[in-house]
């Protein structure tokens, strides 16, 4: 499911460009990913549960997030984002009888002390990255069994792609006992490129491969299309969803 909306103030529409896309992949019957793209909120959800329940979970997650963002006029804080996610968790459990869940990752632009910042949030193993001055920076940490194994030194980052438990997550909306998001911030600057994606991309391509594509000079939509194409060429084992946001300029302070 895709959602798009506009803030009453549309604070970013004149100085960002973005592209987005999703594909069911080459081995799945149903696309359980959903995403939301607005002028200052960008997020991807990857549902799980099968029999269309995963699609319901991810759809409800982005709906609750977008509705909360819109009800606050696009001006939100970490507290409000978590409130929206709490509401998403409640809706998913009610609709699926707690038999489905979803990851969610993304970023919203907030203003702090006359400065624009990315407020990044994450639950599960969908990811948000930032390309800044040519450096490709991962802004989120996966909530997954394989991430815990990497952190403990039991496996390498390269072994994640082939580990039998690579799809087992430890935190999700609508399922389990923990759905609190991790939050971080990064200053919004001209020339940056934000990437939000489901693990259908990162499960097929390494960070190095993704970073090269982001640095190749294509515009936002062309970059999205090429990332999805490469994920399919690499196997397309899962649904793949990609959002790319380019910061063209920053507005003068009001």
PDB file of C-alpha atoms in Angstrom:
ATOM      1  CA  UNK A   1       0.000   0.000   0.000  1.00  0.00           C
ATOM      2  CA  UNK A   2       1.191   3.517  -0.762  1.00  0.00           C
ATOM      3  CA  UNK A   3       0.119   6.687   0.990  1.00  0.00           C
ATOM      4  CA  UNK A   4       0.899  10.275   0.127  1.00  0.00           C
ATOM      5  CA  UNK A   5      -0.200  13.465   1.811  1.00  0.00           C
ATOM      6  CA  UNK A   6       0.573  17.138   2.081  1.00  0.00           C
ATOM      7  CA  UNK A   7       1.203  19.165   5.197  1.00  0.00           C
ATOM      8  CA  UNK A   8      -0.847  22.370   5.610  1.00  0.00           C
ATOM      9  CA  UNK A   9       2.445  24.283   5.639  1.00  0.00           C
ATOM     10  CA  UNK A  10       4.280  22.177   3.008  1.00  0.00           C
ATOM     11  CA  UNK A  11       7.654  23.160   4.523  1.00  0.00           C
ATOM     12  CA  UNK A  12       9.804  21.031   2.211  1.00  0.00           C
ATOM     13  CA  UNK A  13       8.076  20.846  -1.129  1.00  0.00           C
ATOM     14  CA  UNK A  14      10.207  23.556  -2.747  1.00  0.00           C
ATOM     15  CA  UNK A  15      13.617  22.145  -1.848  1.00  0.00           C
ATOM     16  CA  UNK A  16      13.397  18.371  -1.824  1.00  0.00           C
ATOM     17  CA  UNK A  17      12.970  15.888  -4.630  1.00  0.00           C
ATOM     18  CA  UNK A  18      11.942  12.304  -4.008  1.00  0.00           C
ATOM     19  CA  UNK A  19      11.251   9.039  -5.718  1.00  0.00           C
ATOM     20  CA  UNK A  20       9.565   5.868  -4.504  1.00  0.00           C
ATOM     21  CA  UNK A  21       8.589   2.422  -5.674  1.00  0.00           C
ATOM     22  CA  UNK A  22       7.762  -1.121  -4.624  1.00  0.00           C
ATOM     23  CA  UNK A  23       7.848  -4.557  -6.235  1.00  0.00           C
ATOM     24  CA  UNK A  24       6.432  -7.895  -5.129  1.00  0.00           C
ATOM     25  CA  UNK A  25       9.731  -9.590  -5.957  1.00  0.00           C
ATOM     26  CA  UNK A  26      10.268 -12.798  -7.895  1.00  0.00           C
ATOM     27  CA  UNK A  27       9.217 -15.396  -5.327  1.00  0.00           C
ATOM     28  CA  UNK A  28       6.269 -13.922  -3.422  1.00  0.00           C
ATOM     29  CA  UNK A  29       2.596 -13.974  -4.402  1.00  0.00           C
ATOM     30  CA  UNK A  30       1.653 -10.884  -2.369  1.00  0.00           C
ATOM     31  CA  UNK A  31       3.337  -7.573  -1.652  1.00  0.00           C
ATOM     32  CA  UNK A  32       3.176  -7.063   2.113  1.00  0.00           C
ATOM     33  CA  UNK A  33       5.173  -3.798   2.059  1.00  0.00           C
ATOM     34  CA  UNK A  34       3.585  -0.369   2.466  1.00  0.00           C
ATOM     35  CA  UNK A  35       5.042   3.116   2.404  1.00  0.00           C
ATOM     36  CA  UNK A  36       4.119   6.726   3.073  1.00  0.00           C
ATOM     37  CA  UNK A  37       5.581   9.721   1.240  1.00  0.00           C
ATOM     38  CA  UNK A  38       4.673  13.294   2.182  1.00  0.00           C
ATOM     39  CA  UNK A  39       6.585  16.562   1.932  1.00  0.00           C
ATOM     40  CA  UNK A  40       8.388  15.920   5.234  1.00  0.00           C
ATOM     41  CA  UNK A  41       7.542  12.367   6.358  1.00  0.00           C
ATOM     42  CA  UNK A  42       8.938   9.286   4.654  1.00  0.00           C
ATOM     43  CA  UNK A  43       8.503   5.718   5.918  1.00  0.00           C
ATOM     44  CA  UNK A  44       8.446   2.070   4.827  1.00  0.00           C
ATOM     45  CA  UNK A  45       6.678  -0.819   6.577  1.00  0.00           C
ATOM     46  CA  UNK A  46       7.285  -4.512   5.893  1.00  0.00           C
ATOM     47  CA  UNK A  47       4.412  -6.722   7.030  1.00  0.00           C
ATOM     48  CA  UNK A  48       4.551 -10.328   8.100  1.00  0.00           C
ATOM     49  CA  UNK A  49       1.910 -12.872   8.889  1.00  0.00           C
ATOM     50  CA  UNK A  50       0.918 -14.356   5.547  1.00  0.00           C
ATOM     51  CA  UNK A  51      -2.574 -14.849   4.112  1.00  0.00           C
ATOM     52  CA  UNK A  52      -2.797 -11.075   3.518  1.00  0.00           C
ATOM     53  CA  UNK A  53      -2.386 -10.348   7.243  1.00  0.00           C
ATOM     54  CA  UNK A  54       1.056  -8.864   6.674  1.00  0.00           C
ATOM     55  CA  UNK A  55      -0.346  -6.499   4.084  1.00  0.00           C
ATOM     56  CA  UNK A  56      -3.012  -5.408   6.581  1.00  0.00           C
ATOM     57  CA  UNK A  57      -0.419  -4.831   9.296  1.00  0.00           C
ATOM     58  CA  UNK A  58       1.901  -2.705   7.170  1.00  0.00           C
ATOM     59  CA  UNK A  59      -1.012  -0.745   5.704  1.00  0.00           C
ATOM     60  CA  UNK A  60      -2.428   0.048   9.144  1.00  0.00           C
ATOM     61  CA  UNK A  61       1.022   1.131  10.331  1.00  0.00           C
ATOM     62  CA  UNK A  62       1.579   3.720   7.603  1.00  0.00           C
ATOM     63  CA  UNK A  63      -2.044   4.893   7.876  1.00  0.00           C
ATOM     64  CA  UNK A  64      -1.742   5.552  11.612  1.00  0.00           C
ATOM     65  CA  UNK A  65       1.577   7.327  11.100  1.00  0.00           C
ATOM     66  CA  UNK A  66       0.299   9.516   8.249  1.00  0.00           C
ATOM     67  CA  UNK A  67      -2.966  10.353  10.004  1.00  0.00           C
ATOM     68  CA  UNK A  68      -1.139  11.345  13.180  1.00  0.00           C
ATOM     69  CA  UNK A  69       1.352  13.470  11.250  1.00  0.00           C
ATOM     70  CA  UNK A  70      -1.448  15.201   9.350  1.00  0.00           C
ATOM     71  CA  UNK A  71      -3.521  15.825  12.497  1.00  0.00           C
ATOM     72  CA  UNK A  72      -0.532  17.705  13.961  1.00  0.00           C
ATOM     73  CA  UNK A  73      -0.060  19.828  10.856  1.00  0.00           C
ATOM     74  CA  UNK A  74       3.190  18.086  10.035  1.00  0.00           C
ATOM     75  CA  UNK A  75       4.823  19.419  13.221  1.00  0.00           C
ATOM     76  CA  UNK A  76       5.769  16.509  15.459  1.00  0.00           C
ATOM     77  CA  UNK A  77       8.316  15.366  18.012  1.00  0.00           C
ATOM     78  CA  UNK A  78       9.675  12.010  19.099  1.00  0.00           C
ATOM     79  CA  UNK A  79       6.866  11.741  21.651  1.00  0.00           C
ATOM     80  CA  UNK A  80       4.154  12.209  19.019  1.00  0.00           C
ATOM     81  CA  UNK A  81       5.767   9.723  16.628  1.00  0.00           C
ATOM     82  CA  UNK A  82       5.799   7.066  19.348  1.00  0.00           C
ATOM     83  CA  UNK A  83       2.157   7.883  20.128  1.00  0.00           C
ATOM     84  CA  UNK A  84       1.293   7.299  16.448  1.00  0.00           C
ATOM     85  CA  UNK A  85       3.156   3.988  16.535  1.00  0.00           C
ATOM     86  CA  UNK A  86       1.325   2.963  19.714  1.00  0.00           C
ATOM     87  CA  UNK A  87      -1.923   3.621  17.865  1.00  0.00           C
ATOM     88  CA  UNK A  88      -0.656   1.591  14.909  1.00  0.00           C
ATOM     89  CA  UNK A  89       0.174  -1.308  17.201  1.00  0.00           C
ATOM     90  CA  UNK A  90      -3.307  -1.178  18.723  1.00  0.00           C
ATOM     91  CA  UNK A  91      -5.014  -1.140  15.310  1.00  0.00           C
ATOM     92  CA  UNK A  92      -2.967  -4.056  14.013  1.00  0.00           C
ATOM     93  CA  UNK A  93      -3.642  -6.245  17.045  1.00  0.00           C
ATOM     94  CA  UNK A  94      -7.348  -5.467  16.858  1.00  0.00           C
ATOM     95  CA  UNK A  95      -7.611  -6.120  13.121  1.00  0.00           C
ATOM     96  CA  UNK A  96      -5.520  -9.313  13.033  1.00  0.00           C
ATOM     97  CA  UNK A  97      -6.157 -10.735  16.501  1.00  0.00           C
ATOM     98  CA  UNK A  98      -2.432 -10.259  17.205  1.00  0.00           C
ATOM     99  CA  UNK A  99      -1.519 -12.710  14.444  1.00  0.00           C
ATOM    100  CA  UNK A 100       0.379 -10.272  12.226  1.00  0.00           C
ATOM    101  CA  UNK A 101       3.051  -7.663  12.622  1.00  0.00           C
ATOM    102  CA  UNK A 102       5.144  -5.193  10.689  1.00  0.00           C
ATOM    103  CA  UNK A 103       8.454  -3.419  10.734  1.00  0.00           C
ATOM    104  CA  UNK A 104       8.562   0.344  10.228  1.00  0.00           C
ATOM    105  CA  UNK A 105      11.414   2.703   9.482  1.00  0.00           C
ATOM    106  CA  UNK A 106      11.671   6.252   8.230  1.00  0.00           C
ATOM    107  CA  UNK A 107      12.305   9.876   9.000  1.00  0.00           C
ATOM    108  CA  UNK A 108      10.366  13.079   9.528  1.00  0.00           C
ATOM    109  CA  UNK A 109      11.758  16.610   9.237  1.00  0.00           C
ATOM    110  CA  UNK A 110      11.554  18.633  12.451  1.00  0.00           C
ATOM    111  CA  UNK A 111      12.734  22.127  13.315  1.00  0.00           C
ATOM    112  CA  UNK A 112      14.859  22.591  16.437  1.00  0.00           C
ATOM    113  CA  UNK A 113      16.572  25.851  17.371  1.00  0.00           C
ATOM    114  CA  UNK A 114      16.119  27.321  13.867  1.00  0.00           C
ATOM    115  CA  UNK A 115      17.627  24.205  12.349  1.00  0.00           C
ATOM    116  CA  UNK A 116      15.995  21.442  10.316  1.00  0.00           C
ATOM    117  CA  UNK A 117      16.744  17.893  11.385  1.00  0.00           C
ATOM    118  CA  UNK A 118      15.857  14.392  10.309  1.00  0.00           C
ATOM    119  CA  UNK A 119      14.094  12.640  13.174  1.00  0.00           C
ATOM    120  CA  UNK A 120      14.758   8.999  12.321  1.00  0.00           C
ATOM    121  CA  UNK A 121      12.689   6.141  13.769  1.00  0.00           C
ATOM    122  CA  UNK A 122      12.923   2.383  13.455  1.00  0.00           C
ATOM    123  CA  UNK A 123      11.194  -0.825  14.571  1.00  0.00           C
ATOM    124  CA  UNK A 124      12.391  -4.129  13.109  1.00  0.00           C
ATOM    125  CA  UNK A 125      14.749  -4.578  10.164  1.00  0.00           C
ATOM    126  CA  UNK A 126      13.595  -2.046   7.600  1.00  0.00           C
ATOM    127  CA  UNK A 127      16.293   0.604   7.381  1.00  0.00           C
ATOM    128  CA  UNK A 128      17.028   4.303   6.923  1.00  0.00           C
ATOM    129  CA  UNK A 129      20.324   5.556   5.506  1.00  0.00           C
ATOM    130  CA  UNK A 130      21.855   8.959   4.718  1.00  0.00           C
ATOM    131  CA  UNK A 131      24.236   9.792   1.895  1.00  0.00           C
ATOM    132  CA  UNK A 132      26.226  12.838   3.031  1.00  0.00           C
ATOM    133  CA  UNK A 133      29.263  14.253   1.201  1.00  0.00           C
ATOM    134  CA  UNK A 134      29.665  10.912  -0.559  1.00  0.00           C
ATOM    135  CA  UNK A 135      29.623   8.914   2.684  1.00  0.00           C
ATOM    136  CA  UNK A 136      26.878   6.300   2.994  1.00  0.00           C
ATOM    137  CA  UNK A 137      25.716   6.204   6.614  1.00  0.00           C
ATOM    138  CA  UNK A 138      23.276   3.737   8.141  1.00  0.00           C
ATOM    139  CA  UNK A 139      21.081   5.619  10.608  1.00  0.00           C
ATOM    140  CA  UNK A 140      19.163   2.653  12.057  1.00  0.00           C
ATOM    141  CA  UNK A 141      20.026  -0.572  13.840  1.00  0.00           C
ATOM    142  CA  UNK A 142      18.072  -3.716  12.992  1.00  0.00           C
ATOM    143  CA  UNK A 143      15.977  -5.360  15.687  1.00  0.00           C
ATOM    144  CA  UNK A 144      16.798  -8.893  14.561  1.00  0.00           C
ATOM    145  CA  UNK A 145      18.476 -12.076  15.719  1.00  0.00           C
ATOM    146  CA  UNK A 146      21.270 -11.746  13.175  1.00  0.00           C
ATOM    147  CA  UNK A 147      22.002  -8.156  14.268  1.00  0.00           C
ATOM    148  CA  UNK A 148      22.400  -9.396  17.827  1.00  0.00           C
ATOM    149  CA  UNK A 149      24.773 -12.093  16.564  1.00  0.00           C
ATOM    150  CA  UNK A 150      26.802  -9.470  14.673  1.00  0.00           C
ATOM    151  CA  UNK A 151      26.910  -7.210  17.734  1.00  0.00           C
ATOM    152  CA  UNK A 152      28.159 -10.102  19.880  1.00  0.00           C
ATOM    153  CA  UNK A 153      30.821 -11.000  17.317  1.00  0.00           C
ATOM    154  CA  UNK A 154      29.384 -14.458  16.642  1.00  0.00           C
ATOM    155  CA  UNK A 155      28.906 -13.790  12.902  1.00  0.00           C
ATOM    156  CA  UNK A 156      30.209 -11.195  10.458  1.00  0.00           C
ATOM    157  CA  UNK A 157      28.123  -8.645   8.589  1.00  0.00           C
ATOM    158  CA  UNK A 158      28.770 -10.607   5.386  1.00  0.00           C
ATOM    159  CA  UNK A 159      27.312 -13.774   6.927  1.00  0.00           C
ATOM    160  CA  UNK A 160      23.999 -12.050   7.650  1.00  0.00           C
ATOM    161  CA  UNK A 161      22.843 -12.491   4.037  1.00  0.00           C
ATOM    162  CA  UNK A 162      23.035 -16.291   4.231  1.00  0.00           C
ATOM    163  CA  UNK A 163      22.200 -16.949   7.886  1.00  0.00           C
ATOM    164  CA  UNK A 164      19.128 -19.202   8.354  1.00  0.00           C
ATOM    165  CA  UNK A 165      17.631 -16.790  10.911  1.00  0.00           C
ATOM    166  CA  UNK A 166      18.168 -13.639   8.852  1.00  0.00           C
ATOM    167  CA  UNK A 167      14.402 -12.955   8.708  1.00  0.00           C
ATOM    168  CA  UNK A 168      13.727 -13.347  12.438  1.00  0.00           C
ATOM    169  CA  UNK A 169      13.075  -9.934  13.990  1.00  0.00           C
ATOM    170  CA  UNK A 170      12.966  -9.120  17.689  1.00  0.00           C
ATOM    171  CA  UNK A 171      10.749  -6.031  17.655  1.00  0.00           C
ATOM    172  CA  UNK A 172       7.631  -5.282  15.603  1.00  0.00           C
ATOM    173  CA  UNK A 173       4.361  -3.385  15.563  1.00  0.00           C
ATOM    174  CA  UNK A 174       1.343  -5.595  16.232  1.00  0.00           C
ATOM    175  CA  UNK A 175       3.306  -8.594  17.479  1.00  0.00           C
ATOM    176  CA  UNK A 176       5.380  -9.497  20.507  1.00  0.00           C
ATOM    177  CA  UNK A 177       5.908  -7.539  23.700  1.00  0.00           C
ATOM    178  CA  UNK A 178       8.052  -4.674  22.373  1.00  0.00           C
ATOM    179  CA  UNK A 179       7.183  -2.087  19.760  1.00  0.00           C
ATOM    180  CA  UNK A 180       8.995   1.020  21.004  1.00  0.00           C
ATOM    181  CA  UNK A 181      10.942   2.720  18.245  1.00  0.00           C
ATOM    182  CA  UNK A 182      14.599   3.648  18.346  1.00  0.00           C
ATOM    183  CA  UNK A 183      15.121   7.335  17.518  1.00  0.00           C
ATOM    184  CA  UNK A 184      18.076   9.341  16.266  1.00  0.00           C
ATOM    185  CA  UNK A 185      18.630  12.709  14.585  1.00  0.00           C
ATOM    186  CA  UNK A 186      20.759  14.145  11.798  1.00  0.00           C
ATOM    187  CA  UNK A 187      20.976  17.710  10.511  1.00  0.00           C
ATOM    188  CA  UNK A 188      19.267  18.352   7.161  1.00  0.00           C
ATOM    189  CA  UNK A 189      21.777  19.798   4.690  1.00  0.00           C
ATOM    190  CA  UNK A 190      21.783  20.529   0.946  1.00  0.00           C
ATOM    191  CA  UNK A 191      23.168  17.718  -1.170  1.00  0.00           C
ATOM    192  CA  UNK A 192      22.041  14.958   1.165  1.00  0.00           C
ATOM    193  CA  UNK A 193      20.199  11.880  -0.015  1.00  0.00           C
ATOM    194  CA  UNK A 194      17.956   9.932   2.369  1.00  0.00           C
ATOM    195  CA  UNK A 195      17.136   6.276   1.693  1.00  0.00           C
ATOM    196  CA  UNK A 196      14.340   4.330   3.403  1.00  0.00           C
ATOM    197  CA  UNK A 197      13.856   0.694   2.417  1.00  0.00           C
ATOM    198  CA  UNK A 198      12.517  -2.712   3.351  1.00  0.00           C
ATOM    199  CA  UNK A 199      14.822  -5.684   3.797  1.00  0.00           C
ATOM    200  CA  UNK A 200      13.918  -6.834   0.312  1.00  0.00           C
ATOM    201  CA  UNK A 201      16.646  -4.400  -0.782  1.00  0.00           C
ATOM    202  CA  UNK A 202      19.220  -4.916   1.969  1.00  0.00           C
ATOM    203  CA  UNK A 203      18.729  -8.673   1.887  1.00  0.00           C
ATOM    204  CA  UNK A 204      19.896  -8.758  -1.742  1.00  0.00           C
ATOM    205  CA  UNK A 205      22.448  -5.935  -1.948  1.00  0.00           C
ATOM    206  CA  UNK A 206      25.269  -5.012   0.402  1.00  0.00           C
ATOM    207  CA  UNK A 207      25.623  -1.523   1.833  1.00  0.00           C
ATOM    208  CA  UNK A 208      28.603  -1.017  -0.473  1.00  0.00           C
ATOM    209  CA  UNK A 209      26.519  -1.882  -3.544  1.00  0.00           C
ATOM    210  CA  UNK A 210      23.647   0.360  -2.429  1.00  0.00           C
ATOM    211  CA  UNK A 211      26.023   3.226  -1.693  1.00  0.00           C
ATOM    212  CA  UNK A 212      27.541   3.032  -5.185  1.00  0.00           C
ATOM    213  CA  UNK A 213      24.102   3.249  -6.786  1.00  0.00           C
ATOM    214  CA  UNK A 214      23.153   6.234  -4.629  1.00  0.00           C
ATOM    215  CA  UNK A 215      26.413   7.945  -5.612  1.00  0.00           C
ATOM    216  CA  UNK A 216      25.968   7.293  -9.351  1.00  0.00           C
ATOM    217  CA  UNK A 217      24.414  10.686 -10.170  1.00  0.00           C
ATOM    218  CA  UNK A 218      20.908   9.566 -11.149  1.00  0.00           C
ATOM    219  CA  UNK A 219      17.904  11.551  -9.944  1.00  0.00           C
ATOM    220  CA  UNK A 220      15.756  10.290  -7.078  1.00  0.00           C
ATOM    221  CA  UNK A 221      13.219   8.293  -9.097  1.00  0.00           C
ATOM    222  CA  UNK A 222      15.823   6.827 -11.431  1.00  0.00           C
ATOM    223  CA  UNK A 223      17.815   5.768  -8.374  1.00  0.00           C
ATOM    224  CA  UNK A 224      14.769   4.074  -6.843  1.00  0.00           C
ATOM    225  CA  UNK A 225      14.074   2.216 -10.074  1.00  0.00           C
ATOM    226  CA  UNK A 226      17.693   1.094 -10.396  1.00  0.00           C
ATOM    227  CA  UNK A 227      17.883  -0.126  -6.777  1.00  0.00           C
ATOM    228  CA  UNK A 228      14.734  -2.215  -7.236  1.00  0.00           C
ATOM    229  CA  UNK A 229      16.048  -3.543 -10.571  1.00  0.00           C
ATOM    230  CA  UNK A 230      19.326  -4.608  -8.978  1.00  0.00           C
ATOM    231  CA  UNK A 231      17.551  -6.261  -6.033  1.00  0.00           C
ATOM    232  CA  UNK A 232      15.517  -8.310  -8.504  1.00  0.00           C
ATOM    233  CA  UNK A 233      18.613  -9.218 -10.501  1.00  0.00           C
ATOM    234  CA  UNK A 234      20.262 -10.402  -7.281  1.00  0.00           C
ATOM    235  CA  UNK A 235      17.418 -12.819  -6.581  1.00  0.00           C
ATOM    236  CA  UNK A 236      14.304 -10.853  -5.646  1.00  0.00           C
ATOM    237  CA  UNK A 237      13.507 -13.236  -2.804  1.00  0.00           C
ATOM    238  CA  UNK A 238      11.292 -10.756  -0.970  1.00  0.00           C
ATOM    239  CA  UNK A 239       9.100  -7.728  -1.578  1.00  0.00           C
ATOM    240  CA  UNK A 240      11.305  -4.680  -2.103  1.00  0.00           C
ATOM    241  CA  UNK A 241      10.297  -1.100  -1.337  1.00  0.00           C
ATOM    242  CA  UNK A 242      12.501   1.963  -1.707  1.00  0.00           C
ATOM    243  CA  UNK A 243      12.077   5.689  -0.980  1.00  0.00           C
ATOM    244  CA  UNK A 244      14.836   8.172  -1.898  1.00  0.00           C
ATOM    245  CA  UNK A 245      14.741  11.838  -0.826  1.00  0.00           C
ATOM    246  CA  UNK A 246      17.174  14.446  -2.178  1.00  0.00           C
ATOM    247  CA  UNK A 247      17.725  17.724  -0.331  1.00  0.00           C
ATOM    248  CA  UNK A 248      18.249  20.331  -3.047  1.00  0.00           C
ATOM    249  CA  UNK A 249      18.473  23.422  -0.863  1.00  0.00           C
ATOM    250  CA  UNK A 250      17.448  24.617   2.579  1.00  0.00           C
ATOM    251  CA  UNK A 251      14.989  27.486   3.067  1.00  0.00           C
ATOM    252  CA  UNK A 252      15.828  30.665   4.866  1.00  0.00           C
ATOM    253  CA  UNK A 253      14.594  30.739   8.442  1.00  0.00           C
ATOM    254  CA  UNK A 254      11.263  32.436   8.934  1.00  0.00           C
TER     255      UNK A 254
END
